[in-house]
mmCIF file of C-alpha atoms in Angstrom:
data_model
loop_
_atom_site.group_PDB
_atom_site.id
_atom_site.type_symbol
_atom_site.label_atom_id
_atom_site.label_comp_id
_atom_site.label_asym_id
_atom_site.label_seq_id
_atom_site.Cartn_x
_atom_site.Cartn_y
_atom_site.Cartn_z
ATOM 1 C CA UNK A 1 -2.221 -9.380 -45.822
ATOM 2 C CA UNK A 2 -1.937 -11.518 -48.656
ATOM 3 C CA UNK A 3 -2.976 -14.989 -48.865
ATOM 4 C CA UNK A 4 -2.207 -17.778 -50.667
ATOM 5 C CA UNK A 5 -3.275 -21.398 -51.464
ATOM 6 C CA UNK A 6 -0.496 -23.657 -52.426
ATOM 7 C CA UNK A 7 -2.117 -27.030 -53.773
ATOM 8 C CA UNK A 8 0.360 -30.018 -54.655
ATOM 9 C CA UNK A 9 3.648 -30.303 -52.045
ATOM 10 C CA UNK A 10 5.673 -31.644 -54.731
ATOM 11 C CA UNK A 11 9.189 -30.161 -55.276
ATOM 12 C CA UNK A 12 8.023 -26.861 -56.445
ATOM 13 C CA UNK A 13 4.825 -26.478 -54.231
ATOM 14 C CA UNK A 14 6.597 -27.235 -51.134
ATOM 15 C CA UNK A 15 8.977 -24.451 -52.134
ATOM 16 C CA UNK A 16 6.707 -22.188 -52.721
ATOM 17 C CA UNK A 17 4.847 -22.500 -49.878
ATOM 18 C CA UNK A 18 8.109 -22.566 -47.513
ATOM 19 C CA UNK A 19 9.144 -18.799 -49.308
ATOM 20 C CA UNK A 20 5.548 -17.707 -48.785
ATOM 21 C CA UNK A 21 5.527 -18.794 -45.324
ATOM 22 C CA UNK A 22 8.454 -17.748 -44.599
ATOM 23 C CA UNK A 23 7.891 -14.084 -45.496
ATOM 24 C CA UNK A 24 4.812 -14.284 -43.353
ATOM 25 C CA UNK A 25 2.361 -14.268 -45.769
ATOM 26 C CA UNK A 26 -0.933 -16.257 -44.802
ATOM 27 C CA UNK A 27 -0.098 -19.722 -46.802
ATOM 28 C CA UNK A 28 -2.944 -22.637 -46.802
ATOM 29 C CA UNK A 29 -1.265 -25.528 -48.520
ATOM 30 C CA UNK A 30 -2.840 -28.711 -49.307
ATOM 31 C CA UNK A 31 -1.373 -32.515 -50.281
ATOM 32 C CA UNK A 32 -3.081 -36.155 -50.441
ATOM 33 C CA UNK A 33 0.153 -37.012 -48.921
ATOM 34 C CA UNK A 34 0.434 -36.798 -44.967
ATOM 35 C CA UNK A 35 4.115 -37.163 -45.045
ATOM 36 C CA UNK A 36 4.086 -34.284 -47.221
ATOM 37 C CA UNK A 37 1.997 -32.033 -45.190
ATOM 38 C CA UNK A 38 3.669 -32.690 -42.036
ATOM 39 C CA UNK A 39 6.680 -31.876 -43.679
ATOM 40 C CA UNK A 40 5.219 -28.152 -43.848
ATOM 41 C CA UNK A 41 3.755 -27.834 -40.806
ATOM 42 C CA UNK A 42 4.524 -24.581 -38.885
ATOM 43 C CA UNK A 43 6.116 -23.197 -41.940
ATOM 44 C CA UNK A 44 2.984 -22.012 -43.269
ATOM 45 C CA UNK A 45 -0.503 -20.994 -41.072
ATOM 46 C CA UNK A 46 -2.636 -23.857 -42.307
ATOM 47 C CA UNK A 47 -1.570 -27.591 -43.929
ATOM 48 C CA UNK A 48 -4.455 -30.025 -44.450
ATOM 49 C CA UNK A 49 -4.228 -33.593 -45.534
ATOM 50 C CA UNK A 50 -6.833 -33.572 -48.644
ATOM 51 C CA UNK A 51 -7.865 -34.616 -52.064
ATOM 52 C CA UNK A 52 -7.848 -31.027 -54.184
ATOM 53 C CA UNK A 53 -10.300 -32.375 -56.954
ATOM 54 C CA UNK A 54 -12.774 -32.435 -54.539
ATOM 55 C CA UNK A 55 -14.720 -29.285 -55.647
ATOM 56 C CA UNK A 56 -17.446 -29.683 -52.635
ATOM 57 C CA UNK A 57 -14.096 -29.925 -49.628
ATOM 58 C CA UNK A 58 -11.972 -27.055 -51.576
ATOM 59 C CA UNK A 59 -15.423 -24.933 -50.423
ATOM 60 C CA UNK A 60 -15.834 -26.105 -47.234
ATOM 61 C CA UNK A 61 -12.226 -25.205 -46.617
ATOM 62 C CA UNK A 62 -13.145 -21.425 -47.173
ATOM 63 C CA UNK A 63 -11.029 -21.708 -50.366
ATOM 64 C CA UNK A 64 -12.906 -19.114 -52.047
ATOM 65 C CA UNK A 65 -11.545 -16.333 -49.629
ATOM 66 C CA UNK A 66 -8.091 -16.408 -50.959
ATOM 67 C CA UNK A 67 -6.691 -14.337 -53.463
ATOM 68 C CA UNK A 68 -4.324 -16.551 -54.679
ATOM 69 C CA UNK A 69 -3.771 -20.594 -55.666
ATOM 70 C CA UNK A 70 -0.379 -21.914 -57.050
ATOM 71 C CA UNK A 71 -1.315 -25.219 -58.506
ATOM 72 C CA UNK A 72 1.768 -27.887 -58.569
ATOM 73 C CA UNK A 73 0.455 -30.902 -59.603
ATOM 74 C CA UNK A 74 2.062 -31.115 -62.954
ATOM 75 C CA UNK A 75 2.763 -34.272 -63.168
ATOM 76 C CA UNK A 76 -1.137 -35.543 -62.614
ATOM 77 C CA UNK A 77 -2.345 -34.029 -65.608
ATOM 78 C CA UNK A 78 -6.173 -34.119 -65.134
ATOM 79 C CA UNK A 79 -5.971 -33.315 -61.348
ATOM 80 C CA UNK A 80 -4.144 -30.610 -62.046
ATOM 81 C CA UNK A 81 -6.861 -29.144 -65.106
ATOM 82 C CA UNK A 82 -9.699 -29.978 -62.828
ATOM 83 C CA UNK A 83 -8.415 -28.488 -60.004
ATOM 84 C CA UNK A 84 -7.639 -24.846 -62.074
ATOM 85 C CA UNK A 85 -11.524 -25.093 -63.053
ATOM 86 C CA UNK A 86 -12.484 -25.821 -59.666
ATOM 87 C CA UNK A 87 -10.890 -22.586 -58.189
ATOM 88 C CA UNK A 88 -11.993 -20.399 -61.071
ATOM 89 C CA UNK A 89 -15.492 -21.479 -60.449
ATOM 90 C CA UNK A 90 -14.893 -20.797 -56.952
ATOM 91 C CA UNK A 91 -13.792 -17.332 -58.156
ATOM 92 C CA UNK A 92 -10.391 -17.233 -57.132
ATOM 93 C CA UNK A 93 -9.213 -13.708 -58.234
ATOM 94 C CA UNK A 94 -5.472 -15.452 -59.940
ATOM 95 C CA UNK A 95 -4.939 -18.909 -60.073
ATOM 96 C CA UNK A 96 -1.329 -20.094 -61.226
ATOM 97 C CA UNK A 97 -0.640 -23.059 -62.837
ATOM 98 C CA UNK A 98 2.080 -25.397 -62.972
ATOM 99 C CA UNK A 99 2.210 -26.688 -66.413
ATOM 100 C CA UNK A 100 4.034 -30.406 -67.598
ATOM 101 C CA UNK A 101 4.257 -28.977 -72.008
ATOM 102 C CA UNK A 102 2.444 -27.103 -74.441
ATOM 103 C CA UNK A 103 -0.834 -29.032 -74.714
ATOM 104 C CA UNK A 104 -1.130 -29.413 -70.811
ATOM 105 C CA UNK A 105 -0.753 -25.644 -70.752
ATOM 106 C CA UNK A 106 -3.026 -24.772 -73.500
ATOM 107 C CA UNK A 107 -5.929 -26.291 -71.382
ATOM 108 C CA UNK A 108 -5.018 -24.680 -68.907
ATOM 109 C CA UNK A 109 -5.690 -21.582 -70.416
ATOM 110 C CA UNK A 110 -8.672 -22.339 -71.877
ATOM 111 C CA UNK A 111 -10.359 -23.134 -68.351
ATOM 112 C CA UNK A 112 -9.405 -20.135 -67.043
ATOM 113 C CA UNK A 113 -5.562 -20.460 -65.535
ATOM 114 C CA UNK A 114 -4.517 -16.899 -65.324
ATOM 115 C CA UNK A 115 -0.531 -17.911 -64.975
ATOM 116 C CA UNK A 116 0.774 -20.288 -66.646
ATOM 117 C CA UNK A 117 4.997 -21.513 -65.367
ATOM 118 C CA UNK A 118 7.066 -23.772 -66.528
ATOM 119 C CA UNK A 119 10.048 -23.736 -63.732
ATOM 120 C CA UNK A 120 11.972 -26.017 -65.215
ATOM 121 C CA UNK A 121 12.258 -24.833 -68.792
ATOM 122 C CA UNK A 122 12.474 -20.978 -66.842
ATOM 123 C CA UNK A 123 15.089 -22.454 -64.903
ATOM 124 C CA UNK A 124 17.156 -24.156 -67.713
ATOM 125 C CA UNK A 125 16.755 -21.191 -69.995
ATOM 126 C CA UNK A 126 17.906 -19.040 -67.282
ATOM 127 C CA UNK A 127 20.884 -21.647 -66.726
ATOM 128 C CA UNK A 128 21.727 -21.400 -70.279
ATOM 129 C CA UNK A 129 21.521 -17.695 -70.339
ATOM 130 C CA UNK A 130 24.192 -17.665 -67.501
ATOM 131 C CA UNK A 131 26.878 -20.276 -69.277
ATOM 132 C CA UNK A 132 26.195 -18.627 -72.455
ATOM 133 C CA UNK A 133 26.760 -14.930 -71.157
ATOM 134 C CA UNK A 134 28.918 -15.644 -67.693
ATOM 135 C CA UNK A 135 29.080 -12.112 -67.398
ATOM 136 C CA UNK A 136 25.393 -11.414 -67.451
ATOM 137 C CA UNK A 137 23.660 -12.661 -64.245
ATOM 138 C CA UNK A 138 20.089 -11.617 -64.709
ATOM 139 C CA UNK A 139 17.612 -10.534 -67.395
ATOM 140 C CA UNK A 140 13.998 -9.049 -66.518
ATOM 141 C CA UNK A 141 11.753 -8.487 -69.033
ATOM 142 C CA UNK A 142 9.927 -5.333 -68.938
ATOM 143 C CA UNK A 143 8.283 -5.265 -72.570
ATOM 144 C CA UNK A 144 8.822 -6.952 -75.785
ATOM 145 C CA UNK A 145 11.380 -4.623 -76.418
ATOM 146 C CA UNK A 146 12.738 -3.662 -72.875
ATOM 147 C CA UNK A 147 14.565 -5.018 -70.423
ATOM 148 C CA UNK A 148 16.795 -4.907 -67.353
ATOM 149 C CA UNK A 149 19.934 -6.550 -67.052
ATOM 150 C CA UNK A 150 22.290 -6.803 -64.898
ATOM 151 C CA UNK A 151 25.867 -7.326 -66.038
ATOM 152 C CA UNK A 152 29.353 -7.443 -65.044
ATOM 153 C CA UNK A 153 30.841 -3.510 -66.307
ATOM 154 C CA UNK A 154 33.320 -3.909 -69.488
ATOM 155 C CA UNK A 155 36.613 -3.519 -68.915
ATOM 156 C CA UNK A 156 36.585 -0.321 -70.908
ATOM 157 C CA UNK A 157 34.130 1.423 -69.004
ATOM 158 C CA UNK A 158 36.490 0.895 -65.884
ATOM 159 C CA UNK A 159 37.851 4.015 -63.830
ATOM 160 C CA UNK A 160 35.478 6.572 -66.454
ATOM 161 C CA UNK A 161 32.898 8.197 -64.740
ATOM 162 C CA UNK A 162 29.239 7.296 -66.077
ATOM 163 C CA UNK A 163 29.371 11.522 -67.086
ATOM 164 C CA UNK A 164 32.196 10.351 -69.395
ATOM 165 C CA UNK A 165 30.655 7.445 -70.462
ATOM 166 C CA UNK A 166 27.543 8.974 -71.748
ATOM 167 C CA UNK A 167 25.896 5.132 -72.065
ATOM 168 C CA UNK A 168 22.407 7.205 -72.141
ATOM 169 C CA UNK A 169 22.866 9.704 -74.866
ATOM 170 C CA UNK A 170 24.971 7.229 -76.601
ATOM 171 C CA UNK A 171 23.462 4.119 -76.653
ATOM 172 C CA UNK A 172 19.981 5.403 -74.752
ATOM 173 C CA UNK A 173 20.444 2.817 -72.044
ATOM 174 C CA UNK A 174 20.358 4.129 -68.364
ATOM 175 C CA UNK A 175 22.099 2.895 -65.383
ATOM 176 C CA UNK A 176 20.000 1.869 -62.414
ATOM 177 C CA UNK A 177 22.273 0.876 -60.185
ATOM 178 C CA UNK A 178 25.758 -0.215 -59.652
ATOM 179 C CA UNK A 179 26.469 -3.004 -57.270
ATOM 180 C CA UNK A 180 29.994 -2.861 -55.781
ATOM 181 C CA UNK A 181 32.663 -5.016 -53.995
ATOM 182 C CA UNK A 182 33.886 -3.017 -51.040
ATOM 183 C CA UNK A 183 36.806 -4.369 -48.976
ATOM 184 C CA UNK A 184 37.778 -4.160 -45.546
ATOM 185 C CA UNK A 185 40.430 -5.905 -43.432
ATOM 186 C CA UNK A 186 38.996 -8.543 -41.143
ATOM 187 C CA UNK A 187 40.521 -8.287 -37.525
ATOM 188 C CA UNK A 188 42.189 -12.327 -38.089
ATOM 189 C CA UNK A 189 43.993 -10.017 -40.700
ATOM 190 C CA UNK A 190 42.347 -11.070 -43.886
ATOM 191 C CA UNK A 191 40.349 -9.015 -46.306
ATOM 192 C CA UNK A 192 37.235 -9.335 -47.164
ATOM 193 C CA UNK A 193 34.318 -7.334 -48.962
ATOM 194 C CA UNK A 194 30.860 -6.576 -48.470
ATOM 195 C CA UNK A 195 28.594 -5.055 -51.362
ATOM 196 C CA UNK A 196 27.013 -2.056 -52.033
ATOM 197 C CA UNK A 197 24.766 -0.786 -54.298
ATOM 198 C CA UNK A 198 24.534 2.847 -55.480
ATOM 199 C CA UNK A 199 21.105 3.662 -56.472
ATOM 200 C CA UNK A 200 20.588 6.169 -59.457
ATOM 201 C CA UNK A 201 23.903 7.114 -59.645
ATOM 202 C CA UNK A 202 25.017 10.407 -61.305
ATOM 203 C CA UNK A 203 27.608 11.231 -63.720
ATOM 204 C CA UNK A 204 30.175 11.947 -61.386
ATOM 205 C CA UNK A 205 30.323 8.206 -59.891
ATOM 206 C CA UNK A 206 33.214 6.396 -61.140
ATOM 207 C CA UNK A 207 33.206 2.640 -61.740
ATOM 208 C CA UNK A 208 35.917 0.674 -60.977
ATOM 209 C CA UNK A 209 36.918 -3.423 -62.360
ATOM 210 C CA UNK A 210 34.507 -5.580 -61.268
ATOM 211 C CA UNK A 211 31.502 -3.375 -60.298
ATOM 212 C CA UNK A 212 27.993 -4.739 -61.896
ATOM 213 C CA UNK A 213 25.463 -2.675 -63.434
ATOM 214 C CA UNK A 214 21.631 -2.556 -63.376
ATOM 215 C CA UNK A 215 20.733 -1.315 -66.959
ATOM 216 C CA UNK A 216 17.401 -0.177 -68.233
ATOM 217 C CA UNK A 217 17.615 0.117 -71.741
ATOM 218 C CA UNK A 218 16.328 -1.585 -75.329
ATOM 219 C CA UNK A 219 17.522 -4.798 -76.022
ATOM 220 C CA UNK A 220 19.206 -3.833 -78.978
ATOM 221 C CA UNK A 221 21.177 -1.001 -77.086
ATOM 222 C CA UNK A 222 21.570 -3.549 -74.074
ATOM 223 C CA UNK A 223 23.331 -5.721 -76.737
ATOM 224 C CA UNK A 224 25.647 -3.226 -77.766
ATOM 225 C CA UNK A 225 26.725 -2.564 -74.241
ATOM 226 C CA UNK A 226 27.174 -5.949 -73.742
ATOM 227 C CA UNK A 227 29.528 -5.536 -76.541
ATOM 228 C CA UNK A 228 31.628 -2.447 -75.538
ATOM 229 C CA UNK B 1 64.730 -7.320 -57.730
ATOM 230 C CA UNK B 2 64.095 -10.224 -55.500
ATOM 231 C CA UNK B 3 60.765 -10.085 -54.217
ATOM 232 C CA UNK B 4 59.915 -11.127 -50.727
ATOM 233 C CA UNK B 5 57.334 -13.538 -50.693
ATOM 234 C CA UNK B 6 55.131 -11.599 -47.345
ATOM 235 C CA UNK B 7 56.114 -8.353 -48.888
ATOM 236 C CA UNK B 8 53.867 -9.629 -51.894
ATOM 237 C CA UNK B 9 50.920 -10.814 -49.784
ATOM 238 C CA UNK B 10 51.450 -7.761 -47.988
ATOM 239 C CA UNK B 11 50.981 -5.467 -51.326
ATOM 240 C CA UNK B 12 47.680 -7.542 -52.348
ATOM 241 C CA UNK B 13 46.013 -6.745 -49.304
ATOM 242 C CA UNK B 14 46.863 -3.287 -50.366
ATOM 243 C CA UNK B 15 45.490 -3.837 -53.388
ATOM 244 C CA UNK B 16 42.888 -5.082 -52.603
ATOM 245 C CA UNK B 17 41.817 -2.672 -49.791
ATOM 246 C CA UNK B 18 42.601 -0.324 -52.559
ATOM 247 C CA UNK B 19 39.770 -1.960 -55.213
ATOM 248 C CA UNK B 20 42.646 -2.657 -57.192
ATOM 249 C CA UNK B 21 41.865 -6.366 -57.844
ATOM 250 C CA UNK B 22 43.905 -6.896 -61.042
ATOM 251 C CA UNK B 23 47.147 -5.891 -59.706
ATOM 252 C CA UNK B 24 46.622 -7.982 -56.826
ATOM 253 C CA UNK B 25 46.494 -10.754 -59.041
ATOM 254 C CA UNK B 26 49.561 -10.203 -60.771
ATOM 255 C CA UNK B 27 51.308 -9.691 -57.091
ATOM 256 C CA UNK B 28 49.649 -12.816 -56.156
ATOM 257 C CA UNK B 29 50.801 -14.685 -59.675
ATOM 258 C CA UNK B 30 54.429 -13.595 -58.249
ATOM 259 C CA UNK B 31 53.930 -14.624 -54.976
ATOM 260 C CA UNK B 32 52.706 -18.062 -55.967
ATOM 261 C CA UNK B 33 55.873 -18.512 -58.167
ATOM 262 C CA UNK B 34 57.940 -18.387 -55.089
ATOM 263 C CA UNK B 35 55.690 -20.505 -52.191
ATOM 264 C CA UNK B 36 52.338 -22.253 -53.151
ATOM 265 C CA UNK B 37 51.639 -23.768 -50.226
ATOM 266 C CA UNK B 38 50.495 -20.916 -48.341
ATOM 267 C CA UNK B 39 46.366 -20.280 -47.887
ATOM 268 C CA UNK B 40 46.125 -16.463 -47.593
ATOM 269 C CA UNK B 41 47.800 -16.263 -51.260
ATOM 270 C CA UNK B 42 44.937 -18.730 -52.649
ATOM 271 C CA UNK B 43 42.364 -16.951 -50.451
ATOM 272 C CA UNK B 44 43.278 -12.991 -51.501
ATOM 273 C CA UNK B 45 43.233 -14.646 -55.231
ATOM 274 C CA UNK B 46 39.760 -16.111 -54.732
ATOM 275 C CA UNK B 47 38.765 -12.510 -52.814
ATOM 276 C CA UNK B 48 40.448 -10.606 -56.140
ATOM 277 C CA UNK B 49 38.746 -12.771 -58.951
ATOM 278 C CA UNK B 50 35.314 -13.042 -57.101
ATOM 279 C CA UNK B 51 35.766 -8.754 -56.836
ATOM 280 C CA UNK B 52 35.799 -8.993 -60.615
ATOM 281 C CA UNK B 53 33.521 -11.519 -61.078
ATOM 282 C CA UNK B 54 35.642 -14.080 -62.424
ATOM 283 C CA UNK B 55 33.461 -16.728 -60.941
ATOM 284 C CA UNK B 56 35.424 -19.735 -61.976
ATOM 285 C CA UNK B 57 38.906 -19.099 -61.163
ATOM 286 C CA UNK B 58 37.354 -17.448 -57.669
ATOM 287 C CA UNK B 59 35.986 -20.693 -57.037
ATOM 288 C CA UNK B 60 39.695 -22.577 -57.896
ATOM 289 C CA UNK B 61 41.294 -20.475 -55.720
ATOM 290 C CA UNK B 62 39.408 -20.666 -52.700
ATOM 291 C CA UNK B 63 39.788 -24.872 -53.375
ATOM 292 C CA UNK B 64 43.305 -24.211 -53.323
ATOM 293 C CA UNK B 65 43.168 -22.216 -50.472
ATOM 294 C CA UNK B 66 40.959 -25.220 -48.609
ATOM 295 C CA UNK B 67 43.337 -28.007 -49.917
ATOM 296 C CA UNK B 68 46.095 -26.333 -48.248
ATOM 297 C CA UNK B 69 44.095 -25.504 -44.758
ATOM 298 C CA UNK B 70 40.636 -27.287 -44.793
ATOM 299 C CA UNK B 71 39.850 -25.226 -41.749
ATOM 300 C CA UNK B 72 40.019 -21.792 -43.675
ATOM 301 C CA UNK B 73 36.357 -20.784 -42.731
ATOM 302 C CA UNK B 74 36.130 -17.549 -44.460
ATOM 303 C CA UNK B 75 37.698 -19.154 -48.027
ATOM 304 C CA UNK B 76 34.945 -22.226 -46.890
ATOM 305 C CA UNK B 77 32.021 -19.473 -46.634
ATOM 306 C CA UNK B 78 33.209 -17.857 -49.909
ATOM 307 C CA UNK B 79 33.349 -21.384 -52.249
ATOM 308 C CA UNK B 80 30.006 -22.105 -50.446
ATOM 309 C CA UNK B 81 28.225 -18.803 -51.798
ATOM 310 C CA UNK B 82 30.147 -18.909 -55.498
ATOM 311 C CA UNK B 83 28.430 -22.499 -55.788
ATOM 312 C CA UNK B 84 25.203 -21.842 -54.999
ATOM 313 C CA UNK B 85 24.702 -18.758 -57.112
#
């Protein structure tokens, strides 16, 4: 099983420890602040009240058996830099860093932070992304030049089968998956739907208003999609 | 043609059992010309614009649904699930 160190229960720490923990994964997560770590208590396996910079405790703690730290200190600079060089010299095998700007990150990189995240800017681009394309709900980069998306289907794609459509010989963009809104009558006599999601579909699936599809495609043929 | 104001509820369930969701909008638009103080019509709209992804107006429409019945728990579960995504 995989396990992780989570050091810093700020906002973000304490969040990532929680998901960790709560998909059973082995989490050690570490604070200077006792309110902090009793917070997390029986989320994750192990929370221990302790300063992180100290390179000679991290040790003691059997730090150097995990695979994984997620360092959230952000917004103590230095802590946060000598921590990162602490657990590389420990030889953590990926150490991820939670990074305050550019110059804070740059360090990090030069004393050995394999990831680098910025959830806030991720977020906020993400959040502009969404208000500036309501009908595109998620982008994944795959390469420079590939992506997934996953989009709300045109209105002229609606009630043509994907055979008709042809969106991979035209526009060399394949569908993944379509994610559907199924109804069904609720017995207080309301309707209701619960969604589905066809997995490589085939040419003779229909879609129908309002179904969203996983595409796999370049981004310049994703764009003209987008556009159809 | 006078239209009867449960027939036209009546037809949007169809509709929307059917995966028709814009036509049950345009029944609905009808129905709401005639009564608009009734929660299913609000709730069905909300159910039809959230099939299509119309985010926004799904999330007006289940308000209107809870202004009119507060108590509407599945229109409460649905507003609750628009806003957090």
């Amino acid at each position: 099983m995989k396990q992780f160190v989570v050091i810093g229960l700020g906002r973000f720490g304490s969040s990532v420890a929680r998901a960790l923990g709560e998909k059973n994964f082995e989490v050690l997560a570490i604070d200077r602040d006792e309110g902090r770590v009793k917070e997390i208590e029986g989320i994750v396996s192990q929370a221990v009240v302790m300063d992180a910079t100290d390179e000679k405790a991290l040790r003691e703690l059997g730090i150097a058996d995990f695979e994984t730290a997620i360092v959230s200190m952000a917004e103590t600079i230095e802590d946060s830099i000598m921590i990162t060089l602490a657990l590389k010299e420990l030889g953590l095998k990926q150490v991820i860093v939670k990074a305050n700007n550019e110059l804070h990150s740059k360090i990090l990189r030069k004393v050995g932070a394999d990831r680098i995240v910025f959830p806030e800017r991720e977020m906020a681009e993400k959040l502009a992304e969404s208000l500036a394309s309501p009908k595109i709900f998620d982008i994944i980069e795959v390469s420079k030049t590939h992506g997934i998306i996953e989009m709300v289907a045109p209105k002229k794609l609606a009630n043509k089968t994907l055979g008709d459509l042809k969106l991979r010989i035209k526009y060399n963009v394949s569908v993944i998956a379509i994610k559907r809104k199924v109804p069904y009558s609720k017995p207080n006599g309301t309707t209701d739907f619960k969604e589905e999601v066809i997995i490589g579909p085939g040419g003779s699936d229909e879609l129908i208003p309002g179904d969203v599809l996983i595409l796999l495609g370049n981004y310049d043929n994703l764009e003209k999609v987008k556009k159809l | 043609m006078n239209d009867n104001f449960d027939d036209l509820i009546e037809l949007s369930d169809f509709y929307i059992l059917s995966q028709k969701f814009e036509e049950a909008i345009k029944v609905l638009k009808k129905a709401e010309k005639i009564n608009k103080v009734v929660p299913k019509l609000y709730y069905n709209l909300g159910i039809a614009y959230e099939a299509l992804s119309e985010k926004v107006q799904a999330r007006d429409s289940f308000r209107l649904a809870l202004k009119i019945d507060p108590n509407f728990k599945s229109a409460q579960e649905h507003l609750d699930k628009l806003i957090e995504e």
